[in-house]
Structures are given as structure tokens and as C-alpha cells.
PDB file of C-alpha atoms in Angstrom:
ATOM      1  CA  ILE Z   1      98.701 173.405 104.032  1.00 56.00           C
ATOM      2  CA  GLY Z   2      95.846 175.562 104.026  1.00 61.00           C
ATOM      3  CA  SER Z   3      93.340 172.689 102.623  1.00 74.00           C
ATOM      4  CA  ILE Z   4      90.285 171.786 103.974  1.00 78.00           C
ATOM      5  CA  PRO Z   5      90.391 168.343 105.115  1.00 81.00           C
ATOM      6  CA  ASN Z   6      87.751 165.984 102.469  1.00 86.00           C
ATOM      7  CA  LEU Z   7      85.604 164.332 105.389  1.00 90.00           C
ATOM      8  CA  ASP Z   8      82.908 162.758 103.136  1.00 90.00           C
ATOM      9  CA  LEU Z   9      83.314 159.259 103.934  1.00 92.00           C
ATOM     10  CA  ALA Z  10      84.236 159.862 107.999  1.00 93.00           C
ATOM     11  CA  GLY Z  11      80.510 161.412 107.325  1.00 90.00           C
ATOM     12  CA  LYS Z  12      78.992 158.600 105.656  1.00 93.00           C
ATOM     13  CA  ILE Z  13      79.918 155.899 108.178  1.00 95.00           C
ATOM     14  CA  GLY Z  14      79.293 158.153 111.762  1.00 96.00           C
ATOM     15  CA  VAL Z  15      82.564 159.254 112.472  1.00 97.00           C
ATOM     16  CA  LYS Z  16      82.587 162.052 115.297  1.00 96.00           C
ATOM     17  CA  VAL Z  17      84.241 165.243 113.203  1.00 94.00           C
ATOM     18  CA  GLU Z  18      84.348 168.659 115.113  1.00 90.00           C
ATOM     19  CA  ASP Z  19      85.647 171.658 113.732  1.00 89.00           C
ATOM     20  CA  ARG Z  20      85.922 170.184 110.171  1.00 89.00           C
ATOM     21  CA  TYR Z  21      88.400 167.174 111.607  1.00 93.00           C
ATOM     22  CA  ILE Z  22      88.132 164.040 112.598  1.00 95.00           C
ATOM     23  CA  LYS Z  23      88.163 163.226 116.280  1.00 95.00           C
ATOM     24  CA  THR Z  24      90.679 160.553 117.946  1.00 96.00           C
ATOM     25  CA  ASP Z  25      91.760 159.833 121.010  1.00 96.00           C
ATOM     26  CA  LYS Z  26      96.000 159.911 122.055  1.00 96.00           C
ATOM     27  CA  PHE Z  27      95.500 156.205 120.362  1.00 97.00           C
ATOM     28  CA  GLN Z  28      93.997 157.436 117.152  1.00 97.00           C
ATOM     29  CA  ARG Z  29      90.612 156.011 117.932  1.00 97.00           C
ATOM     30  CA  THR Z  30      87.602 157.285 116.368  1.00 97.00           C
ATOM     31  CA  ASN Z  31      84.162 157.192 117.946  1.00 98.00           C
ATOM     32  CA  ILE Z  32      83.743 154.131 115.810  1.00 97.00           C
ATOM     33  CA  GLU Z  33      85.382 150.747 116.590  1.00 95.00           C
ATOM     34  CA  GLY Z  34      87.765 149.801 114.682  1.00 95.00           C
ATOM     35  CA  VAL Z  35      87.849 153.174 112.851  1.00 97.00           C
ATOM     36  CA  PHE Z  36      91.224 155.103 113.272  1.00 97.00           C
ATOM     37  CA  SER Z  37      92.592 158.118 111.869  1.00 96.00           C
ATOM     38  CA  ALA Z  38      95.547 159.890 111.760  1.00 95.00           C
ATOM     39  CA  GLY Z  39      97.289 162.841 109.507  1.00 91.00           C
ATOM     40  CA  ASP Z  40      96.274 166.496 108.381  1.00 90.00           C
ATOM     41  CA  VAL Z  41      92.345 165.414 108.983  1.00 92.00           C
ATOM     42  CA  THR Z  42      92.694 164.892 112.807  1.00 93.00           C
ATOM     43  CA  ASN Z  43      91.822 167.110 115.480  1.00 88.00           C
ATOM     44  CA  ASN Z  44      95.677 167.605 116.439  1.00 87.00           C
ATOM     45  CA  PRO Z  45      96.697 170.684 116.073  1.00 84.00           C
ATOM     46  CA  LEU Z  46     100.223 169.969 114.399  1.00 83.00           C
ATOM     47  CA  LYS Z  47     100.077 169.619 110.326  1.00 84.00           C
ATOM     48  CA  GLN Z  48     103.666 168.324 110.001  1.00 88.00           C
ATOM     49  CA  ILE Z  49     104.628 165.261 107.809  1.00 89.00           C
ATOM     50  CA  VAL Z  50     106.616 164.199 110.961  1.00 93.00           C
ATOM     51  CA  THR Z  51     103.048 164.072 112.820  1.00 92.00           C
ATOM     52  CA  ALA Z  52     101.444 162.537 110.514  1.00 93.00           C
ATOM     53  CA  CYS Z  53     103.964 159.332 110.489  1.00 95.00           C
ATOM     54  CA  GLY Z  54     104.132 159.492 114.289  1.00 96.00           C
ATOM     55  CA  GLU Z  55     100.066 159.036 114.078  1.00 96.00           C
ATOM     56  CA  GLY Z  56      99.903 156.895 111.652  1.00 97.00           C
ATOM     57  CA  ALA Z  57     102.348 154.605 113.641  1.00 98.00           C
ATOM     58  CA  ILE Z  58     100.080 154.959 116.698  1.00 97.00           C
ATOM     59  CA  ALA Z  59      96.796 153.754 115.061  1.00 97.00           C
ATOM     60  CA  ALA Z  60      98.561 150.660 113.080  1.00 98.00           C
ATOM     61  CA  ASP Z  61     100.187 149.780 116.718  1.00 98.00           C
ATOM     62  CA  THR Z  62      96.478 150.473 118.117  1.00 97.00           C
ATOM     63  CA  ALA Z  63      95.228 148.113 115.004  1.00 97.00           C
ATOM     64  CA  TYR Z  64      97.057 145.483 116.181  1.00 97.00           C
ATOM     65  CA  ARG Z  65      96.469 145.034 119.418  1.00 96.00           C
ATOM     66  CA  GLU Z  66      92.963 145.310 119.071  1.00 95.00           C
ATOM     67  CA  LEU Z  67      93.213 142.495 116.915  1.00 94.00           C
ATOM     68  CA  ILE Z  68      95.331 140.245 118.940  1.00 94.00           C
ATOM     69  CA  LYS Z  69      93.218 140.377 122.201  1.00 85.00           C
TER      70      LYS Z  69
END
């Protein structure tokens, strides 16, 4: 709590960052195809373990669905 997310890698690969957080849609997709983000580095205002776990599950499910298309 109170930590600033480390966004070095995100910045290097061109992931969109707003207000020091990775911008994601409701499926945890970033602006780069095939790159997902979850947890405290995202733009979700809730910074809780349960929220991070839920976002991780959404990201994994979305990635799976995109891979099997």
C-alpha cells in the first residue's frame, strides 16, 4: 500500500500508462494486442488482493479465448 508501481517494462514495450497505472479495458487487455495486465499496476481504483486475483482470472480467461479463436 502506498507503493508506486514499477512500469519500466510496460513503458519499454509501449503499453499505455495513465496517472502511473497501466490502462486496461474490462477484459484486462492493454493497448498492445496479446499484452494483459492485472493487479495493483492497473487503473482499477481498488487495490486489494481479491481484486488483483479477479483481474488475473479475467486476464487469463481473455488470453485463452483469444488464443483459441
